[in-house]
Amino acid sequence: MALQALLFDVDGTLADTERDGHRVAFNQAFADAGLDWDWSVEIYGKLLAVTGGKERIRHYLDHYNTEFDRPAALDDFIIGLHQSKTRHYTELLNTGAIPLRVGVLRLLKEARAAGLRLAIATTTTPANVSALLKNTLGEDGESWFEVIAAGDIVPAKKPASDIYTYAMQAMNLTEKECIAFEDSENGIKSSMGANLKTIITINDYTVKHDFTGAAIVMDCFGEPDQAFNVISGDAGDKTYVDIELVNTLFERN
Ligand code: XBP
Ligand code: MG
């Protein structure tokens, strides 16, 4: 069956959001709450093993700050912290501080021109996706994507495959008609758990992750004047990701 849709992860794939975006917003929320918690670049890299901001805060308390005097209503406390973090993060995105990664805008435009359908499959909070797409693609940025599957819309977050299954069902498509774009081990476990071929672009936090089974692993999508570096897989004579290469990778067994 022919390729019909491109399913994009957000954080680390569309934009490099974690180190200078989400991490900074978490620390701002902790400071607002009078907490002395400060997630360094290094600690945050470890905490990223757990997807979902609320789940990540709980993981931090369970494994890195066990001495913290937990309030009785811990879930509500975490939800409050996370809502504050989301406010800080969307405000940061609204300053235009975080651009799309290399080649993303060009690939999205090429896909639309080729009549391919687009969707988002992400663990992050929907408000974060809206802010990123509006600030990078323009006011109508969300409309480029037929489905925006995000955050708590599914019971189990990545590495579970729920979010990809949800997106395909919402589009009435199967894994034989879609390809996924991811950046992390949790992400490829999720996409391959849904039997999706997956194109990986790495970032500083995921460079050492296990991407076994990926259709290809690169440092970025590249541009005509900025070649990508292929870390594993075969891009033929291509030096940047275009729809022809995406189709070649989709059709390759
Ligand atoms: C990345 C995540 C998210 C973000 C933080 O999602 O795991 O949890 O780190 O966003 P993806 P929230 O790579 O699937 O886009 O605090 O809103 O969860
Ligand atoms: Mg990601």
PDB file of C-alpha atoms and ligand atoms in Angstrom:
ATOM      1  CA  MET A   1       0.000   0.000   0.000  1.00  0.00           C
ATOM      2  CA  ALA A   2       1.210   3.529  -0.755  1.00  0.00           C
ATOM      3  CA  LEU A   3       2.352   5.997   1.895  1.00  0.00           C
ATOM      4  CA  GLN A   4      -0.538   8.220   2.983  1.00  0.00           C
ATOM      5  CA  ALA A   5       0.581   9.982   6.157  1.00  0.00           C
ATOM      6  CA  LEU A   6       3.587  11.229   8.116  1.00  0.00           C
ATOM      7  CA  LEU A   7       3.254  10.926  11.910  1.00  0.00           C
ATOM      8  CA  PHE A   8       5.532  13.301  13.828  1.00  0.00           C
ATOM      9  CA  ASP A   9       6.759  13.205  17.378  1.00  0.00           C
ATOM     10  CA  VAL A  10       7.200  16.725  18.797  1.00  0.00           C
ATOM     11  CA  ASP A  11       9.852  17.127  21.481  1.00  0.00           C
ATOM     12  CA  GLY A  12      13.273  16.456  20.049  1.00  0.00           C
ATOM     13  CA  THR A  13      11.892  15.801  16.559  1.00  0.00           C
ATOM     14  CA  LEU A  14      10.038  18.912  15.368  1.00  0.00           C
ATOM     15  CA  ALA A  15      12.072  21.104  17.703  1.00  0.00           C
ATOM     16  CA  ASP A  16      14.880  20.676  20.252  1.00  0.00           C
ATOM     17  CA  THR A  17      12.658  21.582  23.199  1.00  0.00           C
ATOM     18  CA  GLU A  18      13.884  19.647  26.197  1.00  0.00           C
ATOM     19  CA  ARG A  19      17.134  21.150  27.526  1.00  0.00           C
ATOM     20  CA  ASP A  20      16.386  24.862  27.025  1.00  0.00           C
ATOM     21  CA  GLY A  21      12.585  24.656  27.035  1.00  0.00           C
ATOM     22  CA  HIS A  22      10.830  22.096  29.167  1.00  0.00           C
ATOM     23  CA  ARG A  23      13.711  21.804  31.655  1.00  0.00           C
ATOM     24  CA  VAL A  24      13.822  25.595  32.187  1.00  0.00           C
ATOM     25  CA  ALA A  25      10.037  25.727  32.624  1.00  0.00           C
ATOM     26  CA  PHE A  26      10.096  22.957  35.220  1.00  0.00           C
ATOM     27  CA  ASN A  27      12.729  24.859  37.204  1.00  0.00           C
ATOM     28  CA  GLN A  28      10.706  28.090  36.973  1.00  0.00           C
ATOM     29  CA  ALA A  29       7.630  26.288  38.306  1.00  0.00           C
ATOM     30  CA  PHE A  30       9.646  24.802  41.172  1.00  0.00           C
ATOM     31  CA  ALA A  31      10.993  28.256  42.076  1.00  0.00           C
ATOM     32  CA  ASP A  32       7.484  29.782  41.945  1.00  0.00           C
ATOM     33  CA  ALA A  33       6.371  27.112  44.425  1.00  0.00           C
ATOM     34  CA  GLY A  34       9.237  27.955  46.784  1.00  0.00           C
ATOM     35  CA  LEU A  35      10.935  24.605  46.167  1.00  0.00           C
ATOM     36  CA  ASP A  36      14.727  24.323  46.052  1.00  0.00           C
ATOM     37  CA  TRP A  37      14.522  21.718  43.287  1.00  0.00           C
ATOM     38  CA  ASP A  38      16.758  22.508  40.334  1.00  0.00           C
ATOM     39  CA  TRP A  39      16.919  20.071  37.439  1.00  0.00           C
ATOM     40  CA  SER A  40      20.393  20.400  35.902  1.00  0.00           C
ATOM     41  CA  VAL A  41      20.994  19.537  32.258  1.00  0.00           C
ATOM     42  CA  GLU A  42      22.550  16.261  33.446  1.00  0.00           C
ATOM     43  CA  ILE A  43      19.792  15.270  35.885  1.00  0.00           C
ATOM     44  CA  TYR A  44      17.121  16.176  33.341  1.00  0.00           C
ATOM     45  CA  GLY A  45      18.777  13.882  30.811  1.00  0.00           C
ATOM     46  CA  LYS A  46      18.249  11.036  33.288  1.00  0.00           C
ATOM     47  CA  LEU A  47      14.686  12.102  34.115  1.00  0.00           C
ATOM     48  CA  LEU A  48      13.776  12.034  30.414  1.00  0.00           C
ATOM     49  CA  ALA A  49      13.695   8.248  30.750  1.00  0.00           C
ATOM     50  CA  VAL A  50      10.153   8.875  31.993  1.00  0.00           C
ATOM     51  CA  THR A  51       7.804  10.523  29.522  1.00  0.00           C
ATOM     52  CA  GLY A  52       5.099  12.916  30.646  1.00  0.00           C
ATOM     53  CA  GLY A  53       5.830  15.907  32.841  1.00  0.00           C
ATOM     54  CA  LYS A  54       3.606  14.835  35.741  1.00  0.00           C
ATOM     55  CA  GLU A  55       5.030  11.319  35.626  1.00  0.00           C
ATOM     56  CA  ARG A  56       8.542  12.800  35.487  1.00  0.00           C
ATOM     57  CA  ILE A  57       7.988  14.858  38.650  1.00  0.00           C
ATOM     58  CA  ARG A  58       6.713  11.775  40.480  1.00  0.00           C
ATOM     59  CA  HIS A  59       9.729   9.772  39.216  1.00  0.00           C
ATOM     60  CA  TYR A  60      12.027  12.531  40.526  1.00  0.00           C
ATOM     61  CA  LEU A  61      10.441  12.311  43.986  1.00  0.00           C
ATOM     62  CA  ASP A  62      10.543   8.510  44.010  1.00  0.00           C
ATOM     63  CA  HIS A  63      14.155   8.202  42.873  1.00  0.00           C
ATOM     64  CA  TYR A  64      16.039  11.490  43.299  1.00  0.00           C
ATOM     65  CA  ASN A  65      14.376  13.404  46.161  1.00  0.00           C
ATOM     66  CA  THR A  66      13.019  10.748  48.488  1.00  0.00           C
ATOM     67  CA  GLU A  67      13.505  12.982  51.536  1.00  0.00           C
ATOM     68  CA  PHE A  68      11.017  15.580  50.338  1.00  0.00           C
ATOM     69  CA  ASP A  69       8.208  16.091  52.867  1.00  0.00           C
ATOM     70  CA  ARG A  70       5.340  15.109  50.575  1.00  0.00           C
ATOM     71  CA  PRO A  71       1.994  16.915  50.952  1.00  0.00           C
ATOM     72  CA  ALA A  72      -0.961  14.661  51.713  1.00  0.00           C
ATOM     73  CA  ALA A  73      -2.593  15.433  48.357  1.00  0.00           C
ATOM     74  CA  LEU A  74       0.529  14.592  46.342  1.00  0.00           C
ATOM     75  CA  ASP A  75      -1.241  14.086  43.015  1.00  0.00           C
ATOM     76  CA  ASP A  76      -2.900  17.502  43.255  1.00  0.00           C
ATOM     77  CA  PHE A  77       0.427  19.039  44.262  1.00  0.00           C
ATOM     78  CA  ILE A  78       2.121  17.528  41.177  1.00  0.00           C
ATOM     79  CA  ILE A  79      -0.743  18.621  38.910  1.00  0.00           C
ATOM     80  CA  GLY A  80      -0.420  22.177  40.227  1.00  0.00           C
ATOM     81  CA  LEU A  81       3.327  22.213  39.642  1.00  0.00           C
ATOM     82  CA  HIS A  82       2.832  20.846  36.123  1.00  0.00           C
ATOM     83  CA  GLN A  83       0.171  23.415  35.244  1.00  0.00           C
ATOM     84  CA  SER A  84       2.587  26.139  36.339  1.00  0.00           C
ATOM     85  CA  LYS A  85       5.351  24.553  34.264  1.00  0.00           C
ATOM     86  CA  THR A  86       3.101  24.443  31.203  1.00  0.00           C
ATOM     87  CA  ARG A  87       2.355  28.158  31.621  1.00  0.00           C
ATOM     88  CA  HIS A  88       6.066  28.938  31.757  1.00  0.00           C
ATOM     89  CA  TYR A  89       6.808  26.655  28.805  1.00  0.00           C
ATOM     90  CA  THR A  90       4.124  28.111  26.536  1.00  0.00           C
ATOM     91  CA  GLU A  91       5.236  31.629  27.494  1.00  0.00           C
ATOM     92  CA  LEU A  92       8.771  30.663  26.487  1.00  0.00           C
ATOM     93  CA  LEU A  93       7.531  29.306  23.153  1.00  0.00           C
ATOM     94  CA  ASN A  94       5.560  32.515  22.615  1.00  0.00           C
ATOM     95  CA  THR A  95       8.841  34.466  22.743  1.00  0.00           C
ATOM     96  CA  GLY A  96       9.939  32.475  19.670  1.00  0.00           C
ATOM     97  CA  ALA A  97      12.869  31.111  21.685  1.00  0.00           C
ATOM     98  CA  ILE A  98      12.619  27.594  20.244  1.00  0.00           C
ATOM     99  CA  PRO A  99      12.751  27.179  16.428  1.00  0.00           C
ATOM    100  CA  LEU A 100      11.912  24.118  14.352  1.00  0.00           C
ATOM    101  CA  ARG A 101      14.845  21.792  13.770  1.00  0.00           C
ATOM    102  CA  VAL A 102      16.799  21.845  10.527  1.00  0.00           C
ATOM    103  CA  GLY A 103      14.742  20.709   7.539  1.00  0.00           C
ATOM    104  CA  VAL A 104      11.433  20.333   9.413  1.00  0.00           C
ATOM    105  CA  LEU A 105       9.608  23.295   7.804  1.00  0.00           C
ATOM    106  CA  ARG A 106      10.785  22.343   4.324  1.00  0.00           C
ATOM    107  CA  LEU A 107       9.754  18.676   4.792  1.00  0.00           C
ATOM    108  CA  LEU A 108       6.318  19.636   6.139  1.00  0.00           C
ATOM    109  CA  LYS A 109       5.727  21.945   3.164  1.00  0.00           C
ATOM    110  CA  GLU A 110       6.926  19.296   0.700  1.00  0.00           C
ATOM    111  CA  ALA A 111       4.635  16.711   2.306  1.00  0.00           C
ATOM    112  CA  ARG A 112       1.611  19.022   2.036  1.00  0.00           C
ATOM    113  CA  ALA A 113       2.466  19.832  -1.575  1.00  0.00           C
ATOM    114  CA  ALA A 114       2.657  16.102  -2.294  1.00  0.00           C
ATOM    115  CA  GLY A 115      -0.802  15.568  -0.796  1.00  0.00           C
ATOM    116  CA  LEU A 116       0.479  13.557   2.152  1.00  0.00           C
ATOM    117  CA  ARG A 117      -1.558  13.747   5.378  1.00  0.00           C
ATOM    118  CA  LEU A 118       0.171  14.954   8.571  1.00  0.00           C
ATOM    119  CA  ALA A 119      -0.399  14.073  12.228  1.00  0.00           C
ATOM    120  CA  ILE A 120       1.224  14.602  15.599  1.00  0.00           C
ATOM    121  CA  ALA A 121       1.833  11.768  18.065  1.00  0.00           C
ATOM    122  CA  THR A 122       3.396  13.160  21.223  1.00  0.00           C
ATOM    123  CA  THR A 123       3.573  12.678  24.970  1.00  0.00           C
ATOM    124  CA  THR A 124       3.632  16.407  25.649  1.00  0.00           C
ATOM    125  CA  THR A 125       0.640  18.472  26.765  1.00  0.00           C
ATOM    126  CA  PRO A 126      -1.668  19.667  23.926  1.00  0.00           C
ATOM    127  CA  ALA A 127      -1.193  23.337  24.894  1.00  0.00           C
ATOM    128  CA  ASN A 128       2.538  22.905  24.284  1.00  0.00           C
ATOM    129  CA  VAL A 129       1.917  21.571  20.784  1.00  0.00           C
ATOM    130  CA  SER A 130      -0.429  24.448  19.969  1.00  0.00           C
ATOM    131  CA  ALA A 131       2.103  27.025  21.164  1.00  0.00           C
ATOM    132  CA  LEU A 132       4.975  25.427  19.245  1.00  0.00           C
ATOM    133  CA  LEU A 133       3.029  25.113  15.986  1.00  0.00           C
ATOM    134  CA  LYS A 134       1.563  28.630  16.178  1.00  0.00           C
ATOM    135  CA  ASN A 135       4.937  30.180  16.937  1.00  0.00           C
ATOM    136  CA  THR A 136       6.796  28.289  14.218  1.00  0.00           C
ATOM    137  CA  LEU A 137       4.231  27.700  11.443  1.00  0.00           C
ATOM    138  CA  GLY A 138       1.931  30.676  12.023  1.00  0.00           C
ATOM    139  CA  GLU A 139      -1.589  31.119  13.410  1.00  0.00           C
ATOM    140  CA  ASP A 140      -2.910  28.286  11.196  1.00  0.00           C
ATOM    141  CA  GLY A 141      -0.026  25.968  12.094  1.00  0.00           C
ATOM    142  CA  GLU A 142      -2.193  23.465  13.939  1.00  0.00           C
ATOM    143  CA  SER A 143      -4.396  23.074  10.845  1.00  0.00           C
ATOM    144  CA  TRP A 144      -1.468  21.556   8.942  1.00  0.00           C
ATOM    145  CA  PHE A 145      -2.044  18.433  11.060  1.00  0.00           C
ATOM    146  CA  GLU A 146      -5.200  16.367  10.606  1.00  0.00           C
ATOM    147  CA  VAL A 147      -4.796  14.850  14.061  1.00  0.00           C
ATOM    148  CA  ILE A 148      -2.904  16.157  17.072  1.00  0.00           C
ATOM    149  CA  ALA A 149      -2.639  13.187  19.445  1.00  0.00           C
ATOM    150  CA  ALA A 150      -1.003  14.512  22.602  1.00  0.00           C
ATOM    151  CA  GLY A 151      -0.480  14.002  26.316  1.00  0.00           C
ATOM    152  CA  ASP A 152      -3.177  12.477  28.514  1.00  0.00           C
ATOM    153  CA  ILE A 153      -5.478  11.665  25.561  1.00  0.00           C
ATOM    154  CA  VAL A 154      -4.328   8.040  25.874  1.00  0.00           C
ATOM    155  CA  PRO A 155      -4.060   5.949  29.072  1.00  0.00           C
ATOM    156  CA  ALA A 156      -0.433   4.916  28.520  1.00  0.00           C
ATOM    157  CA  LYS A 157       2.286   7.288  27.293  1.00  0.00           C
ATOM    158  CA  LYS A 158       5.370   6.394  25.258  1.00  0.00           C
ATOM    159  CA  PRO A 159       7.057   3.889  25.138  1.00  0.00           C
ATOM    160  CA  ALA A 160       3.549   2.417  24.988  1.00  0.00           C
ATOM    161  CA  SER A 161       2.217   2.539  21.418  1.00  0.00           C
ATOM    162  CA  ASP A 162      -1.192   3.964  22.413  1.00  0.00           C
ATOM    163  CA  ILE A 163      -0.567   7.439  21.001  1.00  0.00           C
ATOM    164  CA  TYR A 164       0.401   6.148  17.547  1.00  0.00           C
ATOM    165  CA  THR A 165      -2.497   3.710  17.472  1.00  0.00           C
ATOM    166  CA  TYR A 166      -4.829   6.537  18.478  1.00  0.00           C
ATOM    167  CA  ALA A 167      -3.519   8.815  15.696  1.00  0.00           C
ATOM    168  CA  MET A 168      -3.876   6.145  12.986  1.00  0.00           C
ATOM    169  CA  GLN A 169      -7.360   5.180  14.137  1.00  0.00           C
ATOM    170  CA  ALA A 170      -8.402   8.827  14.091  1.00  0.00           C
ATOM    171  CA  MET A 171      -7.185   9.034  10.483  1.00  0.00           C
ATOM    172  CA  ASN A 172      -8.675   5.652   9.536  1.00  0.00           C
ATOM    173  CA  LEU A 173      -5.232   4.505   8.402  1.00  0.00           C
ATOM    174  CA  THR A 174      -3.057   1.493   9.216  1.00  0.00           C
ATOM    175  CA  GLU A 175       0.672   1.148   9.811  1.00  0.00           C
ATOM    176  CA  LYS A 176       0.941   0.002   6.179  1.00  0.00           C
ATOM    177  CA  GLU A 177       0.057   3.537   5.092  1.00  0.00           C
ATOM    178  CA  CYS A 178       2.049   5.639   7.587  1.00  0.00           C
ATOM    179  CA  ILE A 179       5.616   6.380   8.659  1.00  0.00           C
ATOM    180  CA  ALA A 180       6.751   7.836  11.995  1.00  0.00           C
ATOM    181  CA  PHE A 181       9.415  10.413  12.838  1.00  0.00           C
ATOM    182  CA  GLU A 182      10.990  10.150  16.280  1.00  0.00           C
ATOM    183  CA  ASP A 183      14.051  11.190  18.320  1.00  0.00           C
ATOM    184  CA  SER A 184      14.278   8.889  21.347  1.00  0.00           C
ATOM    185  CA  GLU A 185      14.303   5.287  22.540  1.00  0.00           C
ATOM    186  CA  ASN A 186      10.903   5.724  24.193  1.00  0.00           C
ATOM    187  CA  GLY A 187       9.673   7.174  20.926  1.00  0.00           C
ATOM    188  CA  ILE A 188      10.844   4.382  18.645  1.00  0.00           C
ATOM    189  CA  LYS A 189       9.576   1.767  21.092  1.00  0.00           C
ATOM    190  CA  SER A 190       6.184   3.449  20.823  1.00  0.00           C
ATOM    191  CA  SER A 191       6.154   3.787  17.030  1.00  0.00           C
ATOM    192  CA  MET A 192       7.559   0.312  16.377  1.00  0.00           C
ATOM    193  CA  GLY A 193       5.133  -1.055  18.966  1.00  0.00           C
ATOM    194  CA  ALA A 194       2.499   0.158  16.516  1.00  0.00           C
ATOM    195  CA  ASN A 195       4.428  -1.573  13.688  1.00  0.00           C
ATOM    196  CA  LEU A 196       5.381   1.733  12.110  1.00  0.00           C
ATOM    197  CA  LYS A 197       8.528   2.244  10.076  1.00  0.00           C
ATOM    198  CA  THR A 198      10.406   4.993  11.859  1.00  0.00           C
ATOM    199  CA  ILE A 199      12.858   7.702  10.779  1.00  0.00           C
ATOM    200  CA  ILE A 200      15.072   8.918  13.629  1.00  0.00           C
ATOM    201  CA  THR A 201      16.800  12.265  14.084  1.00  0.00           C
ATOM    202  CA  ILE A 202      18.897  12.314  17.246  1.00  0.00           C
ATOM    203  CA  ASN A 203      19.735  15.150  19.628  1.00  0.00           C
ATOM    204  CA  ASP A 204      22.206  15.666  22.482  1.00  0.00           C
ATOM    205  CA  TYR A 205      20.019  13.760  24.931  1.00  0.00           C
ATOM    206  CA  THR A 206      19.353  10.783  22.673  1.00  0.00           C
ATOM    207  CA  VAL A 207      22.637  10.321  20.791  1.00  0.00           C
ATOM    208  CA  LYS A 208      23.418   7.147  22.761  1.00  0.00           C
ATOM    209  CA  HIS A 209      19.918   5.667  22.660  1.00  0.00           C
ATOM    210  CA  ASP A 210      19.190   2.246  21.085  1.00  0.00           C
ATOM    211  CA  PHE A 211      17.463   2.779  17.743  1.00  0.00           C
ATOM    212  CA  THR A 212      17.497  -0.861  16.632  1.00  0.00           C
ATOM    213  CA  GLY A 213      14.896  -1.352  13.903  1.00  0.00           C
ATOM    214  CA  ALA A 214      14.865   2.275  12.730  1.00  0.00           C
ATOM    215  CA  ALA A 215      14.506   2.810   8.965  1.00  0.00           C
ATOM    216  CA  ILE A 216      17.408   5.266   9.262  1.00  0.00           C
ATOM    217  CA  VAL A 217      19.138   7.316  11.987  1.00  0.00           C
ATOM    218  CA  MET A 218      20.456  10.807  11.167  1.00  0.00           C
ATOM    219  CA  ASP A 219      21.567  13.893  13.041  1.00  0.00           C
ATOM    220  CA  CYS A 220      18.847  16.010  11.376  1.00  0.00           C
ATOM    221  CA  PHE A 221      16.635  16.190   8.259  1.00  0.00           C
ATOM    222  CA  GLY A 222      19.211  18.407   6.529  1.00  0.00           C
ATOM    223  CA  GLU A 223      18.698  21.065   3.861  1.00  0.00           C
ATOM    224  CA  PRO A 224      19.858  21.316   0.245  1.00  0.00           C
ATOM    225  CA  ASP A 225      22.745  23.456   1.488  1.00  0.00           C
ATOM    226  CA  GLN A 226      23.257  21.595   4.790  1.00  0.00           C
ATOM    227  CA  ALA A 227      23.758  17.842   4.432  1.00  0.00           C
ATOM    228  CA  PHE A 228      22.612  15.492   7.183  1.00  0.00           C
ATOM    229  CA  ASN A 229      24.950  12.942   8.766  1.00  0.00           C
ATOM    230  CA  VAL A 230      23.636   9.390   8.498  1.00  0.00           C
ATOM    231  CA  ILE A 231      24.434   7.480  11.682  1.00  0.00           C
ATOM    232  CA  SER A 232      22.874   4.204  10.602  1.00  0.00           C
ATOM    233  CA  GLY A 233      20.904   3.087   7.555  1.00  0.00           C
ATOM    234  CA  ASP A 234      21.150   3.893   3.869  1.00  0.00           C
ATOM    235  CA  ALA A 235      20.117   7.249   2.356  1.00  0.00           C
ATOM    236  CA  GLY A 236      21.492   6.370  -1.089  1.00  0.00           C
ATOM    237  CA  ASP A 237      22.806   9.519  -2.755  1.00  0.00           C
ATOM    238  CA  LYS A 238      20.508  11.828  -0.761  1.00  0.00           C
ATOM    239  CA  THR A 239      22.068  14.490   1.456  1.00  0.00           C
ATOM    240  CA  TYR A 240      18.820  15.728   3.030  1.00  0.00           C
ATOM    241  CA  VAL A 241      15.395  14.215   3.783  1.00  0.00           C
ATOM    242  CA  ASP A 242      12.856  14.900   1.047  1.00  0.00           C
ATOM    243  CA  ILE A 243       9.620  13.104   0.178  1.00  0.00           C
ATOM    244  CA  GLU A 244      11.438  10.862  -2.306  1.00  0.00           C
ATOM    245  CA  LEU A 245      13.752   9.572   0.442  1.00  0.00           C
ATOM    246  CA  VAL A 246      10.817   9.168   2.843  1.00  0.00           C
ATOM    247  CA  ASN A 247       9.011   7.054   0.229  1.00  0.00           C
ATOM    248  CA  THR A 248      12.155   5.010  -0.441  1.00  0.00           C
ATOM    249  CA  LEU A 249      12.531   4.270   3.280  1.00  0.00           C
ATOM    250  CA  PHE A 250       8.808   3.513   3.584  1.00  0.00           C
ATOM    251  CA  GLU A 251       8.893   0.998   0.707  1.00  0.00           C
ATOM    252  CA  ARG A 252      12.164  -0.674   1.793  1.00  0.00           C
ATOM    253  CA  ASN A 253      11.640  -4.024   3.584  1.00  0.00           C
TER     254      ASN A 253
HETATM  255  C1  XBP B   1       8.389  14.428  25.254  1.00  0.00           C
HETATM  256  C2  XBP B   1       7.916  14.203  26.633  1.00  0.00           C
HETATM  257  C3  XBP B   1       7.125  15.266  27.314  1.00  0.00           C
HETATM  258  C4  XBP B   1       7.971  16.522  27.502  1.00  0.00           C
HETATM  259  C5  XBP B   1       7.398  17.411  28.583  1.00  0.00           C
HETATM  260  O1  XBP B   1       7.291  14.142  24.448  1.00  0.00           O
HETATM  261  O2  XBP B   1       8.138  13.138  27.170  1.00  0.00           O
HETATM  262  O3  XBP B   1       6.743  14.768  28.570  1.00  0.00           O
HETATM  263  O4  XBP B   1       9.275  16.132  27.954  1.00  0.00           O
HETATM  264  O5  XBP B   1       6.089  17.778  28.237  1.00  0.00           O
HETATM  265  P1  XBP B   1       7.491  13.680  22.880  1.00  0.00           P
HETATM  266  P2  XBP B   1       4.917  17.671  29.347  1.00  0.00           P
HETATM  267  O6  XBP B   1       8.970  13.391  22.636  1.00  0.00           O
HETATM  268  O7  XBP B   1       6.620  12.452  22.758  1.00  0.00           O
HETATM  269  O8  XBP B   1       7.008  14.854  22.074  1.00  0.00           O
HETATM  270  O9  XBP B   1       5.460  18.295  30.602  1.00  0.00           O
HETATM  271  O10 XBP B   1       3.761  18.434  28.768  1.00  0.00           O
HETATM  272  O11 XBP B   1       4.653  16.205  29.461  1.00  0.00           O
HETATM  273 MG    MG B   2      10.501  13.077  21.349  1.00  0.00          MG
END
